[in-house]
mmCIF file of the C-alpha atoms, coordinates in Angstrom:
data_MODEL
# 
_entry.id   MODEL 
# 
loop_
_atom_site.group_PDB 
_atom_site.id 
_atom_site.type_symbol 
_atom_site.label_atom_id 
_atom_site.label_alt_id 
_atom_site.label_comp_id 
_atom_site.label_asym_id 
_atom_site.label_entity_id 
_atom_site.label_seq_id 
_atom_site.pdbx_PDB_ins_code 
_atom_site.Cartn_x 
_atom_site.Cartn_y 
_atom_site.Cartn_z 
_atom_site.occupancy 
_atom_site.B_iso_or_equiv 
_atom_site.pdbx_formal_charge 
_atom_site.auth_seq_id 
_atom_site.auth_comp_id 
_atom_site.auth_asym_id 
_atom_site.auth_atom_id 
_atom_site.pdbx_PDB_model_num 
ATOM 1   C CA . UNK A 1 1   ? 125.129 233.835 139.473 1.00 0.00 ? 1   UNK A CA 1 
ATOM 2   C CA . UNK A 1 2   ? 128.099 234.482 137.674 1.00 0.00 ? 2   UNK A CA 1 
ATOM 3   C CA . UNK A 1 3   ? 130.376 232.927 140.178 1.00 0.00 ? 3   UNK A CA 1 
ATOM 4   C CA . UNK A 1 4   ? 128.290 229.896 140.436 1.00 0.00 ? 4   UNK A CA 1 
ATOM 5   C CA . UNK A 1 5   ? 128.376 229.535 136.678 1.00 0.00 ? 5   UNK A CA 1 
ATOM 6   C CA . UNK A 1 6   ? 132.138 229.848 136.587 1.00 0.00 ? 6   UNK A CA 1 
ATOM 7   C CA . UNK A 1 7   ? 132.462 227.341 139.561 1.00 0.00 ? 7   UNK A CA 1 
ATOM 8   C CA . UNK A 1 8   ? 130.318 224.850 137.745 1.00 0.00 ? 8   UNK A CA 1 
ATOM 9   C CA . UNK A 1 9   ? 132.148 225.520 134.333 1.00 0.00 ? 9   UNK A CA 1 
ATOM 10  C CA . UNK A 1 10  ? 135.456 224.773 136.233 1.00 0.00 ? 10  UNK A CA 1 
ATOM 11  C CA . UNK A 1 11  ? 134.168 221.686 137.892 1.00 0.00 ? 11  UNK A CA 1 
ATOM 12  C CA . UNK A 1 12  ? 133.118 220.309 134.493 1.00 0.00 ? 12  UNK A CA 1 
ATOM 13  C CA . UNK A 1 13  ? 136.346 221.070 132.871 1.00 0.00 ? 13  UNK A CA 1 
ATOM 14  C CA . UNK A 1 14  ? 138.012 219.258 135.526 1.00 0.00 ? 14  UNK A CA 1 
ATOM 15  C CA . UNK A 1 15  ? 135.888 216.201 135.328 1.00 0.00 ? 15  UNK A CA 1 
ATOM 16  C CA . UNK A 1 16  ? 136.597 216.260 131.347 1.00 0.00 ? 16  UNK A CA 1 
ATOM 17  C CA . UNK A 1 17  ? 140.126 216.455 132.025 1.00 0.00 ? 17  UNK A CA 1 
ATOM 18  C CA . UNK A 1 18  ? 140.250 213.613 134.352 1.00 0.00 ? 18  UNK A CA 1 
ATOM 19  C CA . UNK A 1 19  ? 138.166 211.586 131.914 1.00 0.00 ? 19  UNK A CA 1 
ATOM 20  C CA . UNK A 1 20  ? 140.369 212.275 129.030 1.00 0.00 ? 20  UNK A CA 1 
ATOM 21  C CA . UNK A 1 21  ? 143.684 211.824 130.839 1.00 0.00 ? 21  UNK A CA 1 
ATOM 22  C CA . UNK A 1 22  ? 142.727 208.448 132.523 1.00 0.00 ? 22  UNK A CA 1 
ATOM 23  C CA . UNK A 1 23  ? 143.973 205.295 130.770 1.00 0.00 ? 23  UNK A CA 1 
ATOM 24  C CA . UNK A 1 24  ? 141.444 203.310 128.751 1.00 0.00 ? 24  UNK A CA 1 
ATOM 25  C CA . UNK A 1 25  ? 139.834 200.471 130.207 1.00 0.00 ? 25  UNK A CA 1 
ATOM 26  C CA . UNK A 1 26  ? 139.865 197.110 128.666 1.00 0.00 ? 26  UNK A CA 1 
ATOM 27  C CA . UNK A 1 27  ? 136.381 195.921 127.563 1.00 0.00 ? 27  UNK A CA 1 
ATOM 28  C CA . UNK A 1 28  ? 135.006 193.023 129.220 1.00 0.00 ? 28  UNK A CA 1 
ATOM 29  C CA . UNK A 1 29  ? 134.455 189.625 127.416 1.00 0.00 ? 29  UNK A CA 1 
ATOM 30  C CA . UNK A 1 30  ? 130.679 190.301 128.504 1.00 0.00 ? 30  UNK A CA 1 
ATOM 31  C CA . UNK A 1 31  ? 129.953 193.773 128.322 1.00 0.00 ? 31  UNK A CA 1 
ATOM 32  C CA . UNK A 1 32  ? 126.497 193.281 129.990 1.00 0.00 ? 32  UNK A CA 1 
ATOM 33  C CA . UNK A 1 33  ? 128.208 191.698 132.971 1.00 0.00 ? 33  UNK A CA 1 
ATOM 34  C CA . UNK A 1 34  ? 129.667 188.479 134.483 1.00 0.00 ? 34  UNK A CA 1 
ATOM 35  C CA . UNK A 1 35  ? 126.295 187.027 135.071 1.00 0.00 ? 35  UNK A CA 1 
ATOM 36  C CA . UNK A 1 36  ? 124.817 186.946 131.422 1.00 0.00 ? 36  UNK A CA 1 
ATOM 37  C CA . UNK A 1 37  ? 123.740 183.972 129.316 1.00 0.00 ? 37  UNK A CA 1 
ATOM 38  C CA . UNK A 1 38  ? 123.698 184.948 125.631 1.00 0.00 ? 38  UNK A CA 1 
ATOM 39  C CA . UNK A 1 39  ? 122.383 182.999 122.736 1.00 0.00 ? 39  UNK A CA 1 
ATOM 40  C CA . UNK A 1 40  ? 123.333 183.113 118.932 1.00 0.00 ? 40  UNK A CA 1 
ATOM 41  C CA . UNK A 1 41  ? 121.607 181.436 116.206 1.00 0.00 ? 41  UNK A CA 1 
ATOM 42  C CA . UNK A 1 42  ? 122.930 181.586 112.401 1.00 0.00 ? 42  UNK A CA 1 
ATOM 43  C CA . UNK A 1 43  ? 120.399 180.098 110.277 1.00 0.00 ? 43  UNK A CA 1 
ATOM 44  C CA . UNK A 1 44  ? 121.550 179.072 106.612 1.00 0.00 ? 44  UNK A CA 1 
ATOM 45  C CA . UNK A 1 45  ? 118.753 178.757 104.292 1.00 0.00 ? 45  UNK A CA 1 
ATOM 46  C CA . UNK A 1 46  ? 119.501 176.009 101.756 1.00 0.00 ? 46  UNK A CA 1 
ATOM 47  C CA . UNK A 1 47  ? 117.568 174.362 98.774  1.00 0.00 ? 47  UNK A CA 1 
ATOM 48  C CA . UNK A 1 48  ? 116.528 171.428 100.833 1.00 0.00 ? 48  UNK A CA 1 
ATOM 49  C CA . UNK A 1 49  ? 117.284 172.301 104.343 1.00 0.00 ? 49  UNK A CA 1 
ATOM 50  C CA . UNK A 1 50  ? 118.107 174.994 107.020 1.00 0.00 ? 50  UNK A CA 1 
ATOM 51  C CA . UNK A 1 51  ? 121.285 174.568 108.883 1.00 0.00 ? 51  UNK A CA 1 
ATOM 52  C CA . UNK A 1 52  ? 121.560 176.473 112.225 1.00 0.00 ? 52  UNK A CA 1 
ATOM 53  C CA . UNK A 1 53  ? 124.499 176.904 114.121 1.00 0.00 ? 53  UNK A CA 1 
ATOM 54  C CA . UNK A 1 54  ? 123.468 177.650 117.767 1.00 0.00 ? 54  UNK A CA 1 
ATOM 55  C CA . UNK A 1 55  ? 125.700 178.950 120.640 1.00 0.00 ? 55  UNK A CA 1 
ATOM 56  C CA . UNK A 1 56  ? 125.044 179.577 124.430 1.00 0.00 ? 56  UNK A CA 1 
ATOM 57  C CA . UNK A 1 57  ? 127.612 181.631 125.953 1.00 0.00 ? 57  UNK A CA 1 
ATOM 58  C CA . UNK A 1 58  ? 127.696 181.906 129.574 1.00 0.00 ? 58  UNK A CA 1 
ATOM 59  C CA . UNK A 1 59  ? 129.765 184.535 131.457 1.00 0.00 ? 59  UNK A CA 1 
ATOM 60  C CA . UNK A 1 60  ? 131.802 183.803 134.446 1.00 0.00 ? 60  UNK A CA 1 
ATOM 61  C CA . UNK A 1 61  ? 129.132 183.421 137.391 1.00 0.00 ? 61  UNK A CA 1 
ATOM 62  C CA . UNK A 1 62  ? 126.640 181.224 135.285 1.00 0.00 ? 62  UNK A CA 1 
ATOM 63  C CA . UNK A 1 63  ? 129.465 179.229 133.805 1.00 0.00 ? 63  UNK A CA 1 
ATOM 64  C CA . UNK A 1 64  ? 130.888 178.650 137.584 1.00 0.00 ? 64  UNK A CA 1 
ATOM 65  C CA . UNK A 1 65  ? 127.232 177.567 138.491 1.00 0.00 ? 65  UNK A CA 1 
ATOM 66  C CA . UNK A 1 66  ? 126.877 175.229 135.245 1.00 0.00 ? 66  UNK A CA 1 
ATOM 67  C CA . UNK A 1 67  ? 130.108 173.629 136.119 1.00 0.00 ? 67  UNK A CA 1 
ATOM 68  C CA . UNK A 1 68  ? 128.784 172.501 139.482 1.00 0.00 ? 68  UNK A CA 1 
ATOM 69  C CA . UNK A 1 69  ? 126.307 170.510 137.688 1.00 0.00 ? 69  UNK A CA 1 
ATOM 70  C CA . UNK A 1 70  ? 129.140 168.648 135.994 1.00 0.00 ? 70  UNK A CA 1 
ATOM 71  C CA . UNK A 1 71  ? 131.750 168.403 138.630 1.00 0.00 ? 71  UNK A CA 1 
ATOM 72  C CA . UNK A 1 72  ? 131.487 169.184 142.267 1.00 0.00 ? 72  UNK A CA 1 
ATOM 73  C CA . UNK A 1 73  ? 134.921 170.981 142.279 1.00 0.00 ? 73  UNK A CA 1 
ATOM 74  C CA . UNK A 1 74  ? 133.759 173.259 139.414 1.00 0.00 ? 74  UNK A CA 1 
ATOM 75  C CA . UNK A 1 75  ? 136.976 172.212 137.404 1.00 0.00 ? 75  UNK A CA 1 
ATOM 76  C CA . UNK A 1 76  ? 137.115 172.617 133.590 1.00 0.00 ? 76  UNK A CA 1 
ATOM 77  C CA . UNK A 1 77  ? 139.397 169.743 133.068 1.00 0.00 ? 77  UNK A CA 1 
ATOM 78  C CA . UNK A 1 78  ? 136.617 167.383 132.194 1.00 0.00 ? 78  UNK A CA 1 
ATOM 79  C CA . UNK A 1 79  ? 137.215 163.809 131.477 1.00 0.00 ? 79  UNK A CA 1 
ATOM 80  C CA . UNK A 1 80  ? 135.869 162.517 128.031 1.00 0.00 ? 80  UNK A CA 1 
ATOM 81  C CA . UNK A 1 81  ? 132.847 161.111 129.740 1.00 0.00 ? 81  UNK A CA 1 
ATOM 82  C CA . UNK A 1 82  ? 132.030 164.050 131.648 1.00 0.00 ? 82  UNK A CA 1 
ATOM 83  C CA . UNK A 1 83  ? 132.404 166.194 128.582 1.00 0.00 ? 83  UNK A CA 1 
ATOM 84  C CA . UNK A 1 84  ? 129.979 163.750 126.474 1.00 0.00 ? 84  UNK A CA 1 
ATOM 85  C CA . UNK A 1 85  ? 127.553 163.445 129.375 1.00 0.00 ? 85  UNK A CA 1 
ATOM 86  C CA . UNK A 1 86  ? 127.148 167.084 129.796 1.00 0.00 ? 86  UNK A CA 1 
ATOM 87  C CA . UNK A 1 87  ? 126.848 167.970 126.143 1.00 0.00 ? 87  UNK A CA 1 
ATOM 88  C CA . UNK A 1 88  ? 124.267 165.111 125.425 1.00 0.00 ? 88  UNK A CA 1 
ATOM 89  C CA . UNK A 1 89  ? 122.142 166.327 128.506 1.00 0.00 ? 89  UNK A CA 1 
ATOM 90  C CA . UNK A 1 90  ? 122.427 170.137 127.766 1.00 0.00 ? 90  UNK A CA 1 
ATOM 91  C CA . UNK A 1 91  ? 121.556 169.459 123.928 1.00 0.00 ? 91  UNK A CA 1 
ATOM 92  C CA . UNK A 1 92  ? 118.505 167.352 125.097 1.00 0.00 ? 92  UNK A CA 1 
ATOM 93  C CA . UNK A 1 93  ? 117.641 170.178 127.297 1.00 0.00 ? 93  UNK A CA 1 
ATOM 94  C CA . UNK A 1 94  ? 117.781 172.774 124.590 1.00 0.00 ? 94  UNK A CA 1 
ATOM 95  C CA . UNK A 1 95  ? 116.557 171.491 121.582 1.00 0.00 ? 95  UNK A CA 1 
ATOM 96  C CA . UNK A 1 96  ? 112.908 171.795 122.814 1.00 0.00 ? 96  UNK A CA 1 
ATOM 97  C CA . UNK A 1 97  ? 113.234 175.433 123.313 1.00 0.00 ? 97  UNK A CA 1 
ATOM 98  C CA . UNK A 1 98  ? 114.413 175.918 119.599 1.00 0.00 ? 98  UNK A CA 1 
ATOM 99  C CA . UNK A 1 99  ? 111.649 175.760 116.922 1.00 0.00 ? 99  UNK A CA 1 
ATOM 100 C CA . UNK A 1 100 ? 111.413 176.093 113.202 1.00 0.00 ? 100 UNK A CA 1 
ATOM 101 C CA . UNK A 1 101 ? 108.223 176.140 111.091 1.00 0.00 ? 101 UNK A CA 1 
ATOM 102 C CA . UNK A 1 102 ? 107.543 176.451 107.438 1.00 0.00 ? 102 UNK A CA 1 
ATOM 103 C CA . UNK A 1 103 ? 104.340 178.073 106.494 1.00 0.00 ? 103 UNK A CA 1 
ATOM 104 C CA . UNK A 1 104 ? 103.128 177.401 109.956 1.00 0.00 ? 104 UNK A CA 1 
ATOM 105 C CA . UNK A 1 105 ? 103.854 173.553 110.052 1.00 0.00 ? 105 UNK A CA 1 
ATOM 106 C CA . UNK A 1 106 ? 106.599 172.790 112.437 1.00 0.00 ? 106 UNK A CA 1 
ATOM 107 C CA . UNK A 1 107 ? 109.707 171.199 111.035 1.00 0.00 ? 107 UNK A CA 1 
ATOM 108 C CA . UNK A 1 108 ? 111.779 168.642 113.034 1.00 0.00 ? 108 UNK A CA 1 
ATOM 109 C CA . UNK A 1 109 ? 115.279 169.684 114.080 1.00 0.00 ? 109 UNK A CA 1 
ATOM 110 C CA . UNK A 1 110 ? 117.963 167.078 114.511 1.00 0.00 ? 110 UNK A CA 1 
ATOM 111 C CA . UNK A 1 111 ? 121.664 167.291 115.861 1.00 0.00 ? 111 UNK A CA 1 
ATOM 112 C CA . UNK A 1 112 ? 124.416 167.250 113.210 1.00 0.00 ? 112 UNK A CA 1 
ATOM 113 C CA . UNK A 1 113 ? 127.595 165.644 114.732 1.00 0.00 ? 113 UNK A CA 1 
ATOM 114 C CA . UNK A 1 114 ? 128.515 166.119 118.453 1.00 0.00 ? 114 UNK A CA 1 
ATOM 115 C CA . UNK A 1 115 ? 128.153 169.444 120.363 1.00 0.00 ? 115 UNK A CA 1 
ATOM 116 C CA . UNK A 1 116 ? 131.231 171.495 121.067 1.00 0.00 ? 116 UNK A CA 1 
ATOM 117 C CA . UNK A 1 117 ? 132.219 172.583 124.429 1.00 0.00 ? 117 UNK A CA 1 
ATOM 118 C CA . UNK A 1 118 ? 134.720 175.108 125.405 1.00 0.00 ? 118 UNK A CA 1 
ATOM 119 C CA . UNK A 1 119 ? 135.738 177.111 128.431 1.00 0.00 ? 119 UNK A CA 1 
ATOM 120 C CA . UNK A 1 120 ? 137.241 180.434 127.187 1.00 0.00 ? 120 UNK A CA 1 
ATOM 121 C CA . UNK A 1 121 ? 139.011 182.687 129.658 1.00 0.00 ? 121 UNK A CA 1 
ATOM 122 C CA . UNK A 1 122 ? 136.930 185.416 131.520 1.00 0.00 ? 122 UNK A CA 1 
ATOM 123 C CA . UNK A 1 123 ? 137.515 188.183 133.943 1.00 0.00 ? 123 UNK A CA 1 
ATOM 124 C CA . UNK A 1 124 ? 139.756 187.684 136.775 1.00 0.00 ? 124 UNK A CA 1 
ATOM 125 C CA . UNK A 1 125 ? 141.097 184.298 135.487 1.00 0.00 ? 125 UNK A CA 1 
ATOM 126 C CA . UNK A 1 126 ? 137.464 182.747 135.802 1.00 0.00 ? 126 UNK A CA 1 
ATOM 127 C CA . UNK A 1 127 ? 136.231 180.598 133.018 1.00 0.00 ? 127 UNK A CA 1 
ATOM 128 C CA . UNK A 1 128 ? 133.315 181.260 130.640 1.00 0.00 ? 128 UNK A CA 1 
ATOM 129 C CA . UNK A 1 129 ? 131.400 178.296 128.963 1.00 0.00 ? 129 UNK A CA 1 
ATOM 130 C CA . UNK A 1 130 ? 130.613 178.246 125.326 1.00 0.00 ? 130 UNK A CA 1 
ATOM 131 C CA . UNK A 1 131 ? 128.267 175.291 123.998 1.00 0.00 ? 131 UNK A CA 1 
ATOM 132 C CA . UNK A 1 132 ? 127.909 175.136 120.323 1.00 0.00 ? 132 UNK A CA 1 
ATOM 133 C CA . UNK A 1 133 ? 125.331 172.952 118.417 1.00 0.00 ? 133 UNK A CA 1 
ATOM 134 C CA . UNK A 1 134 ? 124.857 172.166 114.980 1.00 0.00 ? 134 UNK A CA 1 
ATOM 135 C CA . UNK A 1 135 ? 121.268 171.372 114.036 1.00 0.00 ? 135 UNK A CA 1 
ATOM 136 C CA . UNK A 1 136 ? 119.522 170.736 110.579 1.00 0.00 ? 136 UNK A CA 1 
ATOM 137 C CA . UNK A 1 137 ? 115.947 171.028 109.570 1.00 0.00 ? 137 UNK A CA 1 
ATOM 138 C CA . UNK A 1 138 ? 114.752 169.198 106.162 1.00 0.00 ? 138 UNK A CA 1 
ATOM 139 C CA . UNK A 1 139 ? 112.201 171.528 103.989 1.00 0.00 ? 139 UNK A CA 1 
ATOM 140 C CA . UNK A 1 140 ? 111.112 168.277 101.938 1.00 0.00 ? 140 UNK A CA 1 
ATOM 141 C CA . UNK A 1 141 ? 111.621 169.868 98.660  1.00 0.00 ? 141 UNK A CA 1 
ATOM 142 C CA . UNK A 1 142 ? 109.742 173.250 99.525  1.00 0.00 ? 142 UNK A CA 1 
ATOM 143 C CA . UNK A 1 143 ? 110.885 175.848 96.815  1.00 0.00 ? 143 UNK A CA 1 
ATOM 144 C CA . UNK A 1 144 ? 109.138 178.920 98.510  1.00 0.00 ? 144 UNK A CA 1 
ATOM 145 C CA . UNK A 1 145 ? 107.657 179.656 101.973 1.00 0.00 ? 145 UNK A CA 1 
ATOM 146 C CA . UNK A 1 146 ? 107.640 181.423 105.278 1.00 0.00 ? 146 UNK A CA 1 
ATOM 147 C CA . UNK A 1 147 ? 110.040 180.231 107.793 1.00 0.00 ? 147 UNK A CA 1 
ATOM 148 C CA . UNK A 1 148 ? 109.610 181.208 111.349 1.00 0.00 ? 148 UNK A CA 1 
ATOM 149 C CA . UNK A 1 149 ? 112.507 180.605 114.109 1.00 0.00 ? 149 UNK A CA 1 
ATOM 150 C CA . UNK A 1 150 ? 111.996 180.916 117.792 1.00 0.00 ? 150 UNK A CA 1 
ATOM 151 C CA . UNK A 1 151 ? 114.524 180.383 120.681 1.00 0.00 ? 151 UNK A CA 1 
ATOM 152 C CA . UNK A 1 152 ? 112.814 180.222 123.948 1.00 0.00 ? 152 UNK A CA 1 
ATOM 153 C CA . UNK A 1 153 ? 115.725 178.886 126.027 1.00 0.00 ? 153 UNK A CA 1 
ATOM 154 C CA . UNK A 1 154 ? 116.832 180.769 128.980 1.00 0.00 ? 154 UNK A CA 1 
ATOM 155 C CA . UNK A 1 155 ? 114.614 183.705 128.340 1.00 0.00 ? 155 UNK A CA 1 
ATOM 156 C CA . UNK A 1 156 ? 114.358 184.624 131.965 1.00 0.00 ? 156 UNK A CA 1 
ATOM 157 C CA . UNK A 1 157 ? 118.345 185.157 132.009 1.00 0.00 ? 157 UNK A CA 1 
ATOM 158 C CA . UNK A 1 158 ? 119.938 188.610 131.452 1.00 0.00 ? 158 UNK A CA 1 
ATOM 159 C CA . UNK A 1 159 ? 122.014 188.486 128.276 1.00 0.00 ? 159 UNK A CA 1 
ATOM 160 C CA . UNK A 1 160 ? 122.113 189.164 124.438 1.00 0.00 ? 160 UNK A CA 1 
ATOM 161 C CA . UNK A 1 161 ? 120.307 187.172 121.865 1.00 0.00 ? 161 UNK A CA 1 
ATOM 162 C CA . UNK A 1 162 ? 121.385 187.297 118.062 1.00 0.00 ? 162 UNK A CA 1 
ATOM 163 C CA . UNK A 1 163 ? 119.692 185.430 115.274 1.00 0.00 ? 163 UNK A CA 1 
ATOM 164 C CA . UNK A 1 164 ? 120.812 185.964 111.807 1.00 0.00 ? 164 UNK A CA 1 
ATOM 165 C CA . UNK A 1 165 ? 119.484 184.309 108.576 1.00 0.00 ? 165 UNK A CA 1 
ATOM 166 C CA . UNK A 1 166 ? 121.522 184.129 105.298 1.00 0.00 ? 166 UNK A CA 1 
ATOM 167 C CA . UNK A 1 167 ? 120.733 182.169 102.062 1.00 0.00 ? 167 UNK A CA 1 
ATOM 168 C CA . UNK A 1 168 ? 122.966 179.722 100.640 1.00 0.00 ? 168 UNK A CA 1 
ATOM 169 C CA . UNK A 1 169 ? 124.066 179.508 96.956  1.00 0.00 ? 169 UNK A CA 1 
ATOM 170 C CA . UNK A 1 170 ? 121.123 179.341 94.765  1.00 0.00 ? 170 UNK A CA 1 
ATOM 171 C CA . UNK A 1 171 ? 118.816 180.560 97.318  1.00 0.00 ? 171 UNK A CA 1 
ATOM 172 C CA . UNK A 1 172 ? 117.238 183.954 97.680  1.00 0.00 ? 172 UNK A CA 1 
ATOM 173 C CA . UNK A 1 173 ? 115.869 185.505 100.820 1.00 0.00 ? 173 UNK A CA 1 
ATOM 174 C CA . UNK A 1 174 ? 112.927 187.992 99.767  1.00 0.00 ? 174 UNK A CA 1 
ATOM 175 C CA . UNK A 1 175 ? 111.981 189.409 103.107 1.00 0.00 ? 175 UNK A CA 1 
ATOM 176 C CA . UNK A 1 176 ? 113.631 188.991 106.832 1.00 0.00 ? 176 UNK A CA 1 
ATOM 177 C CA . UNK A 1 177 ? 112.962 190.434 110.216 1.00 0.00 ? 177 UNK A CA 1 
ATOM 178 C CA . UNK A 1 178 ? 116.607 189.494 111.057 1.00 0.00 ? 178 UNK A CA 1 
ATOM 179 C CA . UNK A 1 179 ? 119.963 190.566 109.398 1.00 0.00 ? 179 UNK A CA 1 
ATOM 180 C CA . UNK A 1 180 ? 121.990 188.386 107.167 1.00 0.00 ? 180 UNK A CA 1 
ATOM 181 C CA . UNK A 1 181 ? 125.247 189.359 109.056 1.00 0.00 ? 181 UNK A CA 1 
ATOM 182 C CA . UNK A 1 182 ? 126.020 189.273 112.659 1.00 0.00 ? 182 UNK A CA 1 
ATOM 183 C CA . UNK A 1 183 ? 127.113 192.136 114.891 1.00 0.00 ? 183 UNK A CA 1 
ATOM 184 C CA . UNK A 1 184 ? 128.898 189.843 117.612 1.00 0.00 ? 184 UNK A CA 1 
ATOM 185 C CA . UNK A 1 185 ? 131.262 188.239 115.342 1.00 0.00 ? 185 UNK A CA 1 
# 
């Protein structure tokens, strides 16, 4: 029994030494994997509106698939027309999956400006895809109330979803089920 214990102890020590001695590995841009679709929503509650900064972040594999819907060659060097057509189409697809209500009454969301599209480098020299939308919801002079936000886009996809809500100057946020600062930066 003692001999087995000593052998097991020696094996554990060797494994620990190998782990400690091995060089640190660089973290992946998408720690959940190269197949994730991640979503981020930052709500800023103002006195007369809610501004929403909405981001879809696709890892390498879904980015490659999505690029195929823009160009047959999956190239990230988009023409201005390709870029505008894609961002307009994607914004139109995503908007119905984002909802905001004030005291149970839906509030209309509209786009502010043009969507931003970029292709940050990913693992193995493959691009990722990042789409940023700026949305606004007027509050029609409401001074108090309960705001509910939902994002049902791409819920079947594996990936993280982060939602934060922060008050702007002169506004107080009494209770929230989401944090006021993000974890993903």
